[in-house]
Amino acid sequence: MIIYLAGPDVFLPDAVEIGRRKAEICAAHGMTGLYPLDNAVNPAAASASLVIFKSNEAMMESADAIIANLTPFRGPSADAGTIYELGYMAGCGKLCLAYSNDPASYANRVARFHRVDEAPDGRLIDAEGLTVEEFGLPDNLMMIHALDLHGSPLVTPREAPEDIWHDLASFEACVRLAAERTQRLPGFN
Amino acid sequence: MIIYLAGPDVFLPDAVEIGRRKAEICAAHGMTGLYPLDNAVNPAAASASLVIFKSNEAMMESADAIIANLTPFRGPSADAGTIYELGYMAGCGKLCLAYSNDPASYANRVARFHRVDEAPDGRLIDAEGLTVEEFGLPDNLMMIHALDLHGSPLVTPREAPEDIWHDLASFEACVRLAAERTQRLPGFN
């Protein structure tokens, strides 16, 4: 099974090394991991962003599944590019797996960045009066239930690991889920 | 053309009224707008979030296009649910249109919430050392170039309107783009 490895990992100072480790974990379970090429493109080159987009889209097209790192990024929710890619793969009918190294509920995550109050009607709202959806899920319901219905429920650790950007235990749990799925489909590898 | 109307508009105190106005603008241009039903579901009901997911996914399946409101939401990027839906519709091969009522570049948006520095190698980085991608685009490149290649470039006003959550001028520009697309495909309405 070929797996697209989505996540804000590409923004880490050691992005290339993390990609190598993720691909190695995939290989150890008989899977092929494809890691985005953001770092291989010179950001100063003309149309660098378009080159990255096209290469990432082509990787997704060639993959059977996605493992998305949905650890919160610069706010209460996951990285925008990763979310887009999860949606894209769901729309393509591919197997959708994901993990978050932060198990906190969405409302608790919002409260780290914004004031959250209870409105007279019982809804949670932010300072602008916009509803803070609280279903006890770790992030927006569209992503969480997409995983439930198009793959496997979001993998989270019981507690956030010390290094949320480098701990790959929940990532490896996703790779195991992909490997189990492959074994259940004998003609598929 | 049936258009799925995605956006954090569903979290506004007057979410239902905004949905009504958006559907009216679609109708005025000969289009049918489908607005998510988050607000019609009792949030206290068991499995409310799953009911919302399934109804939104069914709406997307029945639509020919999406108009996504990518105005920044609780951070530098767009709303997570909206981004997921944009990706889903792109993966389904549907027409992708979107607007943002905030024309600022991504790096400038990040700087509103986080410290941004220049690393010795010239990259912009946040306080955790993670790269702040700066291609002069308003949000993550995956969304912006998906629009360029699977629909029409992101619509933004020259300056952010006074009321970023209720100004529908850029939304209407997207509806016009959808209507023009329909006219270019005579058998399609």
PDB file of C-alpha atoms in Angstrom, chain B residues 30-127:
ATOM      1  CA  GLY B  30     -29.683  31.447 -11.673  1.00  0.00           C
ATOM      2  CA  MET B  31     -27.757  29.160  -9.289  1.00  0.00           C
ATOM      3  CA  THR B  32     -28.943  26.925  -6.437  1.00  0.00           C
ATOM      4  CA  GLY B  33     -27.066  27.379  -3.156  1.00  0.00           C
ATOM      5  CA  LEU B  34     -26.975  24.598  -0.551  1.00  0.00           C
ATOM      6  CA  TYR B  35     -26.130  25.845   2.947  1.00  0.00           C
ATOM      7  CA  PRO B  36     -24.918  23.425   5.644  1.00  0.00           C
ATOM      8  CA  LEU B  37     -27.460  22.400   8.236  1.00  0.00           C
ATOM      9  CA  ASP B  38     -25.309  22.666  11.391  1.00  0.00           C
ATOM     10  CA  ASN B  39     -27.859  24.994  12.930  1.00  0.00           C
ATOM     11  CA  ALA B  40     -30.886  22.812  12.239  1.00  0.00           C
ATOM     12  CA  VAL B  41     -29.460  20.001  14.402  1.00  0.00           C
ATOM     13  CA  ASN B  42     -29.925  20.092  18.193  1.00  0.00           C
ATOM     14  CA  PRO B  43     -26.305  20.124  19.447  1.00  0.00           C
ATOM     15  CA  ALA B  44     -27.362  18.278  22.622  1.00  0.00           C
ATOM     16  CA  ALA B  45     -28.828  15.350  20.663  1.00  0.00           C
ATOM     17  CA  ALA B  46     -26.886  12.074  20.697  1.00  0.00           C
ATOM     18  CA  SER B  47     -24.572  11.815  17.679  1.00  0.00           C
ATOM     19  CA  ALA B  48     -25.477  15.384  16.604  1.00  0.00           C
ATOM     20  CA  SER B  49     -22.016  15.857  15.104  1.00  0.00           C
ATOM     21  CA  LEU B  50     -22.363  12.692  13.009  1.00  0.00           C
ATOM     22  CA  VAL B  51     -25.783  13.822  11.756  1.00  0.00           C
ATOM     23  CA  ILE B  52     -24.238  17.151  10.696  1.00  0.00           C
ATOM     24  CA  PHE B  53     -21.317  15.381   8.964  1.00  0.00           C
ATOM     25  CA  LYS B  54     -23.560  13.043   6.998  1.00  0.00           C
ATOM     26  CA  SER B  55     -25.923  15.809   5.919  1.00  0.00           C
ATOM     27  CA  ASN B  56     -23.012  18.044   4.832  1.00  0.00           C
ATOM     28  CA  GLU B  57     -21.351  15.209   2.913  1.00  0.00           C
ATOM     29  CA  ALA B  58     -24.644  14.366   1.179  1.00  0.00           C
ATOM     30  CA  MET B  59     -25.045  18.037   0.208  1.00  0.00           C
ATOM     31  CA  MET B  60     -21.521  18.077  -1.243  1.00  0.00           C
ATOM     32  CA  GLU B  61     -22.239  14.886  -3.190  1.00  0.00           C
ATOM     33  CA  SER B  62     -25.310  16.494  -4.736  1.00  0.00           C
ATOM     34  CA  ALA B  63     -23.528  19.751  -5.622  1.00  0.00           C
ATOM     35  CA  ASP B  64     -21.616  20.626  -8.818  1.00  0.00           C
ATOM     36  CA  ALA B  65     -19.414  23.237  -7.163  1.00  0.00           C
ATOM     37  CA  ILE B  66     -18.271  24.733  -3.877  1.00  0.00           C
ATOM     38  CA  ILE B  67     -17.922  28.369  -2.845  1.00  0.00           C
ATOM     39  CA  ALA B  68     -15.759  28.328   0.282  1.00  0.00           C
ATOM     40  CA  ASN B  69     -15.415  31.262   2.683  1.00  0.00           C
ATOM     41  CA  LEU B  70     -11.674  31.139   3.464  1.00  0.00           C
ATOM     42  CA  THR B  71     -11.625  34.275   5.649  1.00  0.00           C
ATOM     43  CA  PRO B  72      -9.146  33.531   8.502  1.00  0.00           C
ATOM     44  CA  PHE B  73     -10.851  31.885  11.458  1.00  0.00           C
ATOM     45  CA  ARG B  74      -9.356  31.721  14.984  1.00  0.00           C
ATOM     46  CA  GLY B  75      -5.826  31.933  13.607  1.00  0.00           C
ATOM     47  CA  PRO B  76      -3.878  32.774  10.441  1.00  0.00           C
ATOM     48  CA  SER B  77      -5.690  30.230   8.218  1.00  0.00           C
ATOM     49  CA  ALA B  78      -9.246  29.467   7.153  1.00  0.00           C
ATOM     50  CA  ASP B  79     -11.750  27.389   9.154  1.00  0.00           C
ATOM     51  CA  ALA B  80     -10.737  23.721   9.361  1.00  0.00           C
ATOM     52  CA  GLY B  81     -14.147  22.339   8.369  1.00  0.00           C
ATOM     53  CA  THR B  82     -14.286  24.622   5.331  1.00  0.00           C
ATOM     54  CA  ILE B  83     -10.775  23.629   4.218  1.00  0.00           C
ATOM     55  CA  TYR B  84     -11.681  19.942   4.546  1.00  0.00           C
ATOM     56  CA  GLU B  85     -14.751  20.534   2.373  1.00  0.00           C
ATOM     57  CA  LEU B  86     -12.743  22.406  -0.269  1.00  0.00           C
ATOM     58  CA  GLY B  87     -10.323  19.482  -0.429  1.00  0.00           C
ATOM     59  CA  TYR B  88     -13.179  16.986  -0.589  1.00  0.00           C
ATOM     60  CA  MET B  89     -14.820  18.778  -3.514  1.00  0.00           C
ATOM     61  CA  ALA B  90     -11.458  19.076  -5.333  1.00  0.00           C
ATOM     62  CA  GLY B  91     -10.947  15.332  -4.858  1.00  0.00           C
ATOM     63  CA  CYS B  92     -14.428  14.730  -6.279  1.00  0.00           C
ATOM     64  CA  GLY B  93     -13.460  16.756  -9.368  1.00  0.00           C
ATOM     65  CA  LYS B  94     -16.066  19.459  -8.693  1.00  0.00           C
ATOM     66  CA  LEU B  95     -15.653  23.168  -9.534  1.00  0.00           C
ATOM     67  CA  CYS B  96     -13.773  24.923  -6.694  1.00  0.00           C
ATOM     68  CA  LEU B  97     -14.359  28.620  -5.957  1.00  0.00           C
ATOM     69  CA  ALA B  98     -13.526  30.556  -2.797  1.00  0.00           C
ATOM     70  CA  TYR B  99     -13.110  33.992  -1.302  1.00  0.00           C
ATOM     71  CA  SER B 100     -11.392  35.536   1.695  1.00  0.00           C
ATOM     72  CA  ASN B 101     -12.463  38.861   3.143  1.00  0.00           C
ATOM     73  CA  ASP B 102      -8.907  39.304   4.409  1.00  0.00           C
ATOM     74  CA  PRO B 103      -6.395  39.906   1.580  1.00  0.00           C
ATOM     75  CA  ALA B 104      -3.281  39.865   3.866  1.00  0.00           C
ATOM     76  CA  SER B 105      -0.447  37.489   3.005  1.00  0.00           C
ATOM     77  CA  TYR B 106       0.026  34.356   5.113  1.00  0.00           C
ATOM     78  CA  ALA B 107       3.206  35.593   6.832  1.00  0.00           C
ATOM     79  CA  ASN B 108       1.482  38.845   7.800  1.00  0.00           C
ATOM     80  CA  ARG B 109      -1.468  36.880   9.175  1.00  0.00           C
ATOM     81  CA  VAL B 110       0.836  34.644  11.232  1.00  0.00           C
ATOM     82  CA  ALA B 111       2.565  37.734  12.654  1.00  0.00           C
ATOM     83  CA  ARG B 112      -0.766  38.837  14.178  1.00  0.00           C
ATOM     84  CA  PHE B 113      -0.802  35.766  16.431  1.00  0.00           C
ATOM     85  CA  HIS B 114       2.813  34.607  16.708  1.00  0.00           C
ATOM     86  CA  ARG B 115       6.331  35.971  16.770  1.00  0.00           C
ATOM     87  CA  VAL B 116       7.926  35.657  13.312  1.00  0.00           C
ATOM     88  CA  ASP B 117      11.695  35.919  12.880  1.00  0.00           C
ATOM     89  CA  GLU B 118      14.156  35.530  10.036  1.00  0.00           C
ATOM     90  CA  ALA B 119      16.424  32.493  10.437  1.00  0.00           C
ATOM     91  CA  PRO B 120      20.145  32.759   9.508  1.00  0.00           C
ATOM     92  CA  ASP B 121      19.358  30.979   6.205  1.00  0.00           C
ATOM     93  CA  GLY B 122      16.736  33.597   5.320  1.00  0.00           C
ATOM     94  CA  ARG B 123      13.644  31.473   6.048  1.00  0.00           C
ATOM     95  CA  LEU B 124      10.890  33.035   8.160  1.00  0.00           C
ATOM     96  CA  ILE B 125      10.324  30.962  11.316  1.00  0.00           C
ATOM     97  CA  ASP B 126       7.907  31.049  14.254  1.00  0.00           C
ATOM     98  CA  ALA B 127       8.870  30.882  17.950  1.00  0.00           C
TER      99      ALA B 127
END
